CSV table of C-alpha atoms and ligand atoms in Angstrom, one decimal:
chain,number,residue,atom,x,y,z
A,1,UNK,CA,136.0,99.2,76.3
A,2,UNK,CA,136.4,97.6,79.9
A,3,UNK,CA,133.2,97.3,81.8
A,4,UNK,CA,132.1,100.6,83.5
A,5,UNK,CA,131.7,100.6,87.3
A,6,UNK,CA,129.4,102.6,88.4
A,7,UNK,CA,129.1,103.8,92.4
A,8,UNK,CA,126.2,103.7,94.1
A,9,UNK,CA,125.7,105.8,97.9
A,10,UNK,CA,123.4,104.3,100.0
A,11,UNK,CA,123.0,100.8,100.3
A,12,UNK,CA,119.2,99.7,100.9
A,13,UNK,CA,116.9,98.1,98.8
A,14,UNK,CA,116.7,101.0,96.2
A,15,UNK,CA,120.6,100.3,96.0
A,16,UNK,CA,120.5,96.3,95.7
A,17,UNK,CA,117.4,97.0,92.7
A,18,UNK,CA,120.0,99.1,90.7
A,19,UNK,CA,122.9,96.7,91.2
A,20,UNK,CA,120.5,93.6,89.9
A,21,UNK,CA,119.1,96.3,86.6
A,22,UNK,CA,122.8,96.9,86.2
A,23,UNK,CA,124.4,93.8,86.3
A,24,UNK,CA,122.0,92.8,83.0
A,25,UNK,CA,123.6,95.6,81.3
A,26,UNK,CA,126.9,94.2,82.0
A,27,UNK,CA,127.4,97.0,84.4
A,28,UNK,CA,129.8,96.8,87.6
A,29,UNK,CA,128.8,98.2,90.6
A,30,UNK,CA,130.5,99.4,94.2
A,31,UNK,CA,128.4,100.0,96.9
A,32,UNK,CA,129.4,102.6,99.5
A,33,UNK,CA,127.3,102.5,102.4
A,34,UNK,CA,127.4,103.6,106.5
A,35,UNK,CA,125.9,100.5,107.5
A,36,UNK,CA,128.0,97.8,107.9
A,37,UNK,CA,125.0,95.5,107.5
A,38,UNK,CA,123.1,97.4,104.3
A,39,UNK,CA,121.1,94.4,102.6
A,40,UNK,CA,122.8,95.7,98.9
A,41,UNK,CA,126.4,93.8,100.0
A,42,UNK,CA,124.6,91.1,98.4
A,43,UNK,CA,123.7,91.9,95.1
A,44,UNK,CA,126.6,94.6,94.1
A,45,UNK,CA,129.9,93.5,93.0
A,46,UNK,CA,131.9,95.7,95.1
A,47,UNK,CA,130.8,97.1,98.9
A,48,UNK,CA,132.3,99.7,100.8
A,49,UNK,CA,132.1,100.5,104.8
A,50,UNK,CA,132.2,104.0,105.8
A,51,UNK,CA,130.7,107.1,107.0
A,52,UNK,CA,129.3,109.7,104.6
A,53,UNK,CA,132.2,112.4,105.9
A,54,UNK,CA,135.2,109.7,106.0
A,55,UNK,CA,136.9,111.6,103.0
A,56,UNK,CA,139.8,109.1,103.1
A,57,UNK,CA,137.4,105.9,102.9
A,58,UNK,CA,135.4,108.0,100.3
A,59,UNK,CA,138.2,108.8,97.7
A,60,UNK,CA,138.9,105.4,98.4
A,61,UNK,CA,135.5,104.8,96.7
A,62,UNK,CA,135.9,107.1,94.2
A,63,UNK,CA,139.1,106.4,92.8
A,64,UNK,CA,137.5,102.5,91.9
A,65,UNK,CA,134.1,103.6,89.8
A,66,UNK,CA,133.8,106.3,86.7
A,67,UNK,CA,130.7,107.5,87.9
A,68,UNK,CA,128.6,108.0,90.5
A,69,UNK,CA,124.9,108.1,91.6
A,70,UNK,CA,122.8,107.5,94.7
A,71,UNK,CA,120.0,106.0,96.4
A,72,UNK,CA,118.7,108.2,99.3
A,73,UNK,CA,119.0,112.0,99.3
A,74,UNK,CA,120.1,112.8,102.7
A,75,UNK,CA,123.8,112.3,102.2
A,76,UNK,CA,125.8,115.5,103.0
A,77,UNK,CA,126.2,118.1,100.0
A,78,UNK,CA,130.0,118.6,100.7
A,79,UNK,CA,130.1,114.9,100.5
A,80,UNK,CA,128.2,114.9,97.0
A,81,UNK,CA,129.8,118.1,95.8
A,82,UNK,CA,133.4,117.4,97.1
A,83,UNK,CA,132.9,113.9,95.1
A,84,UNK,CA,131.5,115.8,91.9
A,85,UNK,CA,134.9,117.3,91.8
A,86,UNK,CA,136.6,114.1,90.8
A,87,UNK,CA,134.4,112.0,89.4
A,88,UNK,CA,130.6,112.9,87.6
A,89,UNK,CA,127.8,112.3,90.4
A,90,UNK,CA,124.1,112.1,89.0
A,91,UNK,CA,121.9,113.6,89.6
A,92,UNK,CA,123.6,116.9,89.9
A,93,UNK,CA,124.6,117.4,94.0
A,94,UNK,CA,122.4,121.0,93.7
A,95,UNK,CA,119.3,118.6,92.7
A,96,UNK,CA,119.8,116.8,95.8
A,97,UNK,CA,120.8,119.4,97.5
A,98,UNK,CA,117.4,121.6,96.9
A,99,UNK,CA,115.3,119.1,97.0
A,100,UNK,CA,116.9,117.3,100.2
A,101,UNK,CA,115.2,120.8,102.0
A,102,UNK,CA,111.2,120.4,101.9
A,103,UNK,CA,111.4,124.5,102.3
A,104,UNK,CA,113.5,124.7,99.2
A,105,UNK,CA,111.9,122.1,97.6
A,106,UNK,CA,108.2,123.5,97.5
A,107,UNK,CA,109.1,127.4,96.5
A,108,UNK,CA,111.2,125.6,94.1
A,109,UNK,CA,108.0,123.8,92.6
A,110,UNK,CA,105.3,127.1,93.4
A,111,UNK,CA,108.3,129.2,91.2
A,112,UNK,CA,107.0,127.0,88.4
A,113,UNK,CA,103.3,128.0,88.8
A,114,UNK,CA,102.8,124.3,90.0
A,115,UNK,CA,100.3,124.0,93.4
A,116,UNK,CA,101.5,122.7,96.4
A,117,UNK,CA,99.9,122.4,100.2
A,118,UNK,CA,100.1,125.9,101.7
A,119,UNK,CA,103.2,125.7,104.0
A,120,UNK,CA,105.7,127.9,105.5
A,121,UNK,CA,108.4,128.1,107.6
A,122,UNK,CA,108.6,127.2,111.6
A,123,UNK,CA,112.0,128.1,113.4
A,124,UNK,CA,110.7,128.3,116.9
A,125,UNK,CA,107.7,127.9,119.0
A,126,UNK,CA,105.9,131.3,118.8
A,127,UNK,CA,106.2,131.1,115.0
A,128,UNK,CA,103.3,128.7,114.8
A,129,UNK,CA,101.0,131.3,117.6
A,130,UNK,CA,100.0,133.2,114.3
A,131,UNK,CA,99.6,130.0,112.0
A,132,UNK,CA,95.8,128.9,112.7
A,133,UNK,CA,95.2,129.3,109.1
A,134,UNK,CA,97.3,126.2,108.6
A,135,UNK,CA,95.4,124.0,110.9
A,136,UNK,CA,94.7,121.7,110.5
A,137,UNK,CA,98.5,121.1,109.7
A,138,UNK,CA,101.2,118.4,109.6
A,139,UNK,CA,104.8,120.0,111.1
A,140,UNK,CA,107.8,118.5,109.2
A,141,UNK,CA,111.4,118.7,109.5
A,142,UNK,CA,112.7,120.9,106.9
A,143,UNK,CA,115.5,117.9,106.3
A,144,UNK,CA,116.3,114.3,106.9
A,145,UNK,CA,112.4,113.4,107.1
A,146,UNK,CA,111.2,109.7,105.2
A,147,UNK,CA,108.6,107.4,106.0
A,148,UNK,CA,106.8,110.0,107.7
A,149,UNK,CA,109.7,110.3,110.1
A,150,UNK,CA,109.7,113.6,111.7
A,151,UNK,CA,106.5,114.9,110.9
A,152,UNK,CA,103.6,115.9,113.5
A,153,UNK,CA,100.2,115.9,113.1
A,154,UNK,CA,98.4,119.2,114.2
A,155,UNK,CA,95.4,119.8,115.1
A,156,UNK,CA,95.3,123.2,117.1
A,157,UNK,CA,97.8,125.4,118.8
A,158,UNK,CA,97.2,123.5,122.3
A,159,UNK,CA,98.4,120.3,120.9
A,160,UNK,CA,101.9,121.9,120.7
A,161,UNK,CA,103.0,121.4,124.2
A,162,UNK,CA,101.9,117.7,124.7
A,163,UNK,CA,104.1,116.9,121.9
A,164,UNK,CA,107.8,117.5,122.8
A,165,UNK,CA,108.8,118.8,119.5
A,166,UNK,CA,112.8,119.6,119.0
A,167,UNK,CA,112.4,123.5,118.4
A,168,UNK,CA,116.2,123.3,118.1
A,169,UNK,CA,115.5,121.7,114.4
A,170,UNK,CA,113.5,123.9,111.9
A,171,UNK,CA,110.1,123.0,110.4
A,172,UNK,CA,107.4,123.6,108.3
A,173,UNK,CA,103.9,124.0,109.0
A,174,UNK,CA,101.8,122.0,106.1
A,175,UNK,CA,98.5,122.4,105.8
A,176,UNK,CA,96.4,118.7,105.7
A,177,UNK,CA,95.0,118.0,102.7
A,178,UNK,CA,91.9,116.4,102.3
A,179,UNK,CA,93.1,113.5,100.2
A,180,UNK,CA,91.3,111.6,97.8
A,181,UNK,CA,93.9,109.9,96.5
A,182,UNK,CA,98.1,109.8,96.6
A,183,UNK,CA,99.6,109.3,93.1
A,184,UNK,CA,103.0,109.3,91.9
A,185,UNK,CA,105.0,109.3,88.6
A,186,UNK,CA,107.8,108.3,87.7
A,187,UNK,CA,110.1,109.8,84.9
A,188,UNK,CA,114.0,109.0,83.6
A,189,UNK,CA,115.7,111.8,82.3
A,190,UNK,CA,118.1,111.5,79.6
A,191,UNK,CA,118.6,115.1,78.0
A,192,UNK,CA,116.9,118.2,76.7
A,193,UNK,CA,113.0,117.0,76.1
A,194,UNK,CA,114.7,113.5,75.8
A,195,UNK,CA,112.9,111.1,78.7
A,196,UNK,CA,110.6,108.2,79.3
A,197,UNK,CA,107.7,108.3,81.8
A,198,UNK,CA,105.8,105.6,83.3
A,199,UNK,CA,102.1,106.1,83.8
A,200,UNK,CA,101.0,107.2,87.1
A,201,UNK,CA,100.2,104.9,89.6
A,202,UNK,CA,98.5,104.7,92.6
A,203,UNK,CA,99.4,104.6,95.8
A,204,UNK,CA,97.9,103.8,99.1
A,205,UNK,CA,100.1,104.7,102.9
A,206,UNK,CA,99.3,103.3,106.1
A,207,UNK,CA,100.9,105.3,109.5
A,208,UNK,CA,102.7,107.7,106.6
A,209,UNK,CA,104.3,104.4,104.9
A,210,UNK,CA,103.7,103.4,101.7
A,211,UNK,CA,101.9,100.3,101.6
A,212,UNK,CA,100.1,99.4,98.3
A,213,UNK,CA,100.8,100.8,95.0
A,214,UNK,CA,98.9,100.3,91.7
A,215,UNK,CA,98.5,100.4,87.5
A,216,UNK,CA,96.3,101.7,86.9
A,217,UNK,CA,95.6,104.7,89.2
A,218,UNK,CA,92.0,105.2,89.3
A,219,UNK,CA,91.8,109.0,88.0
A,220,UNK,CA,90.7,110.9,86.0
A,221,UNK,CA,91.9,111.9,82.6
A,222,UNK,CA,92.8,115.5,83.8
A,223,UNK,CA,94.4,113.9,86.7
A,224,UNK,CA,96.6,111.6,84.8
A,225,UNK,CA,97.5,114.2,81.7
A,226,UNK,CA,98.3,117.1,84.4
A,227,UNK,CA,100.3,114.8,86.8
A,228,UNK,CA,102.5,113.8,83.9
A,229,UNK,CA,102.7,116.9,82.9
A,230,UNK,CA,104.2,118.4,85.7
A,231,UNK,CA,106.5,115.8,86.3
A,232,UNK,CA,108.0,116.2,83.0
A,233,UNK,CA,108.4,120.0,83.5
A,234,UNK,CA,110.0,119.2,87.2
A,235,UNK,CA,112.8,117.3,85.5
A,236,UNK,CA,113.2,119.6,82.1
A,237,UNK,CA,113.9,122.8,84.9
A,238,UNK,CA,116.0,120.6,87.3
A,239,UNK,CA,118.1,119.6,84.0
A,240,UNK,CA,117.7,116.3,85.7
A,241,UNK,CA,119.3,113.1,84.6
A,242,UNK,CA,118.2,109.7,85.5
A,243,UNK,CA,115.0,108.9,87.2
A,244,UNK,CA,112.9,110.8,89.4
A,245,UNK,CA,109.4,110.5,91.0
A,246,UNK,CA,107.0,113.3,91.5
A,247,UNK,CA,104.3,112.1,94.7
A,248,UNK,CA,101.1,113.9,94.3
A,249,UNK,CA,98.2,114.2,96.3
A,250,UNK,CA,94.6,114.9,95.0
A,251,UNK,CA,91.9,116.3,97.0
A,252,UNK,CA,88.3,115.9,97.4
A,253,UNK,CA,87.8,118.6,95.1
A,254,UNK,CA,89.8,116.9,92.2
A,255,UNK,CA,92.6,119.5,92.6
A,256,UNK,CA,96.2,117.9,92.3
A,257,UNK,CA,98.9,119.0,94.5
A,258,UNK,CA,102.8,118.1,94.3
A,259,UNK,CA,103.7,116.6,97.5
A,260,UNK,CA,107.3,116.1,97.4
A,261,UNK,CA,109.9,115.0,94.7
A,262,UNK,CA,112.3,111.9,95.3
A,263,UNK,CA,115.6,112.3,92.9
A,264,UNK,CA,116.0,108.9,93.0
A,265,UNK,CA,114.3,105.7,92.7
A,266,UNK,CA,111.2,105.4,94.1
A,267,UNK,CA,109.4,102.4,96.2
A,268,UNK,CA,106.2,103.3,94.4
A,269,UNK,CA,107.9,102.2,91.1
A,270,UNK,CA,108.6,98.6,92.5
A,271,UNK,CA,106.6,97.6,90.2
A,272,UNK,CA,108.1,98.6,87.0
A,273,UNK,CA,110.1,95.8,87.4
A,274,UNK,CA,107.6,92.9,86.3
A,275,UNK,CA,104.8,95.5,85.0
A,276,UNK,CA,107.2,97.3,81.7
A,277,UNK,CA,109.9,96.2,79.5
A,278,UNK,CA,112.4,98.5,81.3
A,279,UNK,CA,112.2,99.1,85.0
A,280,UNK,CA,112.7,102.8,86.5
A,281,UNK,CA,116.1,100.8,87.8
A,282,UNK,CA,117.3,99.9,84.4
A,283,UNK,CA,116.4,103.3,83.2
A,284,UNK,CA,118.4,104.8,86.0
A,285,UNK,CA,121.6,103.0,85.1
A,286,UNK,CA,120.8,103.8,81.8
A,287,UNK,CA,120.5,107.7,81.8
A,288,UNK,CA,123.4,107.8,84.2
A,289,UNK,CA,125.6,105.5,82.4
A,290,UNK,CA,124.8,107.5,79.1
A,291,UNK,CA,123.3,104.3,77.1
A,292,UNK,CA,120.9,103.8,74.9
A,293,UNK,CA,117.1,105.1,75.6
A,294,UNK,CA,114.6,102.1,74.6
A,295,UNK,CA,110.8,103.4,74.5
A,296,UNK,CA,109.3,102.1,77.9
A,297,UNK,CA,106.3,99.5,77.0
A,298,UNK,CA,104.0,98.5,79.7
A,299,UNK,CA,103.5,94.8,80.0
A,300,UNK,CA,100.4,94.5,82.3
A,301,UNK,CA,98.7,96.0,84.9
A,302,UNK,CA,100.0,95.3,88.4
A,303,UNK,CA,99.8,96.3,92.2
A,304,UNK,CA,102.8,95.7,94.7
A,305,UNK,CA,102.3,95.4,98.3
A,306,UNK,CA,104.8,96.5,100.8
A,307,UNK,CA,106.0,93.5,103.8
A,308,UNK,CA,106.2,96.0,106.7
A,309,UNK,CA,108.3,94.5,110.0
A,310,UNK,CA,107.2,91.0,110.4
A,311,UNK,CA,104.6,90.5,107.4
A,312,UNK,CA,107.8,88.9,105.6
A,313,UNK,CA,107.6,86.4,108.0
A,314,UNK,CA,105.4,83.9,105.7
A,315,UNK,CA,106.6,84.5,102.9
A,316,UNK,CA,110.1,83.2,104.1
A,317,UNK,CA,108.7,80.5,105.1
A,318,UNK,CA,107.7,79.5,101.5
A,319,UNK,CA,104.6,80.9,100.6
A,320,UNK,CA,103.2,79.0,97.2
A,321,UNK,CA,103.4,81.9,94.7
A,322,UNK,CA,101.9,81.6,91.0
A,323,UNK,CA,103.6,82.8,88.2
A,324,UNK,CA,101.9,86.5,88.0
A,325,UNK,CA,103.1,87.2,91.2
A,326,UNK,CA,106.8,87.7,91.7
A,327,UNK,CA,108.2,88.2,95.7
A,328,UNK,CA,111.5,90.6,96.6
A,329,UNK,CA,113.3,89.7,100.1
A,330,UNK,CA,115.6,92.6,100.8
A,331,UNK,CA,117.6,90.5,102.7
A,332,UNK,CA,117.7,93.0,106.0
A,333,UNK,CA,119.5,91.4,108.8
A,334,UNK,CA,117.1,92.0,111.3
A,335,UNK,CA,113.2,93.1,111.1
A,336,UNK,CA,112.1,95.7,112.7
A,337,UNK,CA,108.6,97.5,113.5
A,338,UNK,CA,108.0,99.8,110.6
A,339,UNK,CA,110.3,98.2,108.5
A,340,UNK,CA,110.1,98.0,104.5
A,341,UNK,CA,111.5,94.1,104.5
A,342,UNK,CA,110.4,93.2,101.2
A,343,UNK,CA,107.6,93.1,98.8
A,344,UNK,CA,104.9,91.3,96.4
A,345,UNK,CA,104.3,92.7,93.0
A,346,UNK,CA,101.1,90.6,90.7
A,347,UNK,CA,100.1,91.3,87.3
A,348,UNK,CA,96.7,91.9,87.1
B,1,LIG,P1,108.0,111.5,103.7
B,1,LIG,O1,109.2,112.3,103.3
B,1,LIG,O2,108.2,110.9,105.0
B,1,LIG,O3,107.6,110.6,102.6
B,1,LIG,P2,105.6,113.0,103.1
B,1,LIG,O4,105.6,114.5,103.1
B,1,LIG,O5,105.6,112.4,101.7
B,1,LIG,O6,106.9,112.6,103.9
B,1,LIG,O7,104.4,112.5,104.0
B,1,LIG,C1,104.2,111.1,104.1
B,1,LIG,C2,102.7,110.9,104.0
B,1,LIG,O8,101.9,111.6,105.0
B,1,LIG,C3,102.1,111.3,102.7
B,1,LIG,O9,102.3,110.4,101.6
B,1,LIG,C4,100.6,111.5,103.0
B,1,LIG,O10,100.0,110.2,103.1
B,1,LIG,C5,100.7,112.1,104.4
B,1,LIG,N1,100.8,113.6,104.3
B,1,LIG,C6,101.9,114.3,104.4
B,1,LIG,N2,101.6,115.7,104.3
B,1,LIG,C7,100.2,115.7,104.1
B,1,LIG,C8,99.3,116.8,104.0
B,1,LIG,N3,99.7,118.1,103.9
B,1,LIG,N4,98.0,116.6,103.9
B,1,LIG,C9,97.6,115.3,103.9
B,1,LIG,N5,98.4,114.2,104.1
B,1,LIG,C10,99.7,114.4,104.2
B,2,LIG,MG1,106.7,111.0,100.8
């Protein structure tokens, strides 16, 4: 059989990671990206230019792969549905497209008898006069939101008006949580009760980022057993296939909460690279690809550490490394404030 090409959208770091787990399974991959600058050019085999509604330069795209998946979940559902039409996209467009909507999303996941933050929805100003009881509260974006990206913290009803909020865009009110700790685990779905999950690990965010993450998560057994637990109900409903991360928040009063669901990759699982036989990025091509399952193993322990904006810097500049630790350049073009450039993963 000739080699199978599979397509990727999006083209950042999360895209470059599957191109590299995919080329060691003999795997082709074409890259189709809006950025004419995405750091994945160099490590897929194929890139393409173009805007996520550019049907021509699209079809383009899909004609050359026999499947596709993606890396990001805000990409258009036309786009992902109108692409499903000709070629298999996994996950399933209606996964994305559900969980691409944080309102969606969460009755999705309280429709399962699974706790989340107390939310609802904010469509203009005066909604939020009758909201107290979700103050203290975090306003998000119903779409489009990452890296804490359209989200504002709320103390009380005054703060409103000093913040310039967009009531053109709809929200949802989140209550804060009073976090103890932010897990997350990750799971690849094959088929009916057919998957392998990593352990959950722990993660720690600075200004909404993600900055650390961690095997082991310090919890407790509860905390590990019902996190896992959850995740692999998540996916058995969804029907999912390939990999998918749950993020989790526990509170001071050992309760667990699902924050939000990526169906993707996931940074937090960086470290399934060096940490397990199989990486959540092999396991990804694998599901979607329809190969073999091979039982994930963990290797070691590990934490990974996120180079925001110009932390790379040293580490260009040939930083002595021993052999535990093992150091990722995404190759961006350009660093920016805020900026995930890269990362360090060590076995511990
Ligand atoms: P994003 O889509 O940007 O990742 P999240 O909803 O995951 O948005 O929020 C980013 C981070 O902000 C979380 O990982 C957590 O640290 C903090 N956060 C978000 N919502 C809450 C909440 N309701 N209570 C406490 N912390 C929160
Ligand atoms: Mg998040």
């Amino acid at each position: 059989m000739s080699k199978i090409n599979l397509g990727i959208i999006g083209g950042g770091q999360l895209g470059s990671m599957l191109s590299m787990a995919a080329k060691k399974l003999n795997i082709k991959t074409t890259i189709y990206c809006n950025d004419s600058s995405a750091p994945a050019q160099n490590f897929c085999d194929e890139f393409i230019f173009g805007e996520y509604n550019d049907n021509q330069k699209i079809l383009e795209f899909v004609d050359k792969v026999d499947i596709i998946t993606y890396e990001f979940e805000n990409i258009p559902y036309e786009t992902l549905n109108g692409i499903n039409k000709k070629k298999k996209v996994l996950p399933k467009p209606s996964i994305n497209r559900l969980i691409q909507h944080r309102l969606a999303e969460k009755d999705f996941i309280n429709k399962l008898n699974i706790r989340t933050t107390q939310y609802t929805l904010v469509q203009k100003k005066t909604d939020l006069d009758s909201l107290n009881d979700l103050l203290p509260g975090i306003l998000k974006t119903t779409t489009m939101g990452y890296d804490g990206k359209g989200q504002y913290p709320i103390k009380s009803i005054k703060d409103i008006d000093s913040l310039n909020i967009d009531f053109s865009k709809e929200y949802i009110l989140e209550k804060l949580i009073k976090l103890k700790k932010e897990i997350s685990v990750i799971i690849t779905r094959f088929g009916n009760n057919n998957y392998e999950i990593y352990e959950p690990i722990e993660n720690t965010h600075e200004n909404q980022i993600l900055k650390y993450s961690k095997i082991p998560a310090e919890i407790s057994k509860d905390i590990f057993d019902q996190s896992k637990n959850w995740a692999i109900r998540i996916s058995e409903e969804l029907k999912y296939i390939g990999t998918l991360c749950v993020e989790f928040f526990v509170d001071k009063n050992e309760n667990l909460y699902v924050n939000e669901i990526a169906p993707r990759v996931h940074n937090s699982g960086h470290l399934t690279i060096n940490a397990y036989n199989i990486s959540q990025f092999e396991n990804h091509v694998r599901a979607v690809c329809s190969l073999e399952k091979i039982p994930v193993k963990k290797l070691s322990n590990a934490k990974m550490v996120n180079l925001i904006g110009n932390q790379i810097q040293p580490y260009r500049q040939n930083i002595k490394l021993n052999d535990k630790e093992f150091f990722f350049d995404y190759l961006k073009k350009e660093i920016k404030d805020k900026r995930k450039m890269g990362h360090i993963t060590t076995l511990i």
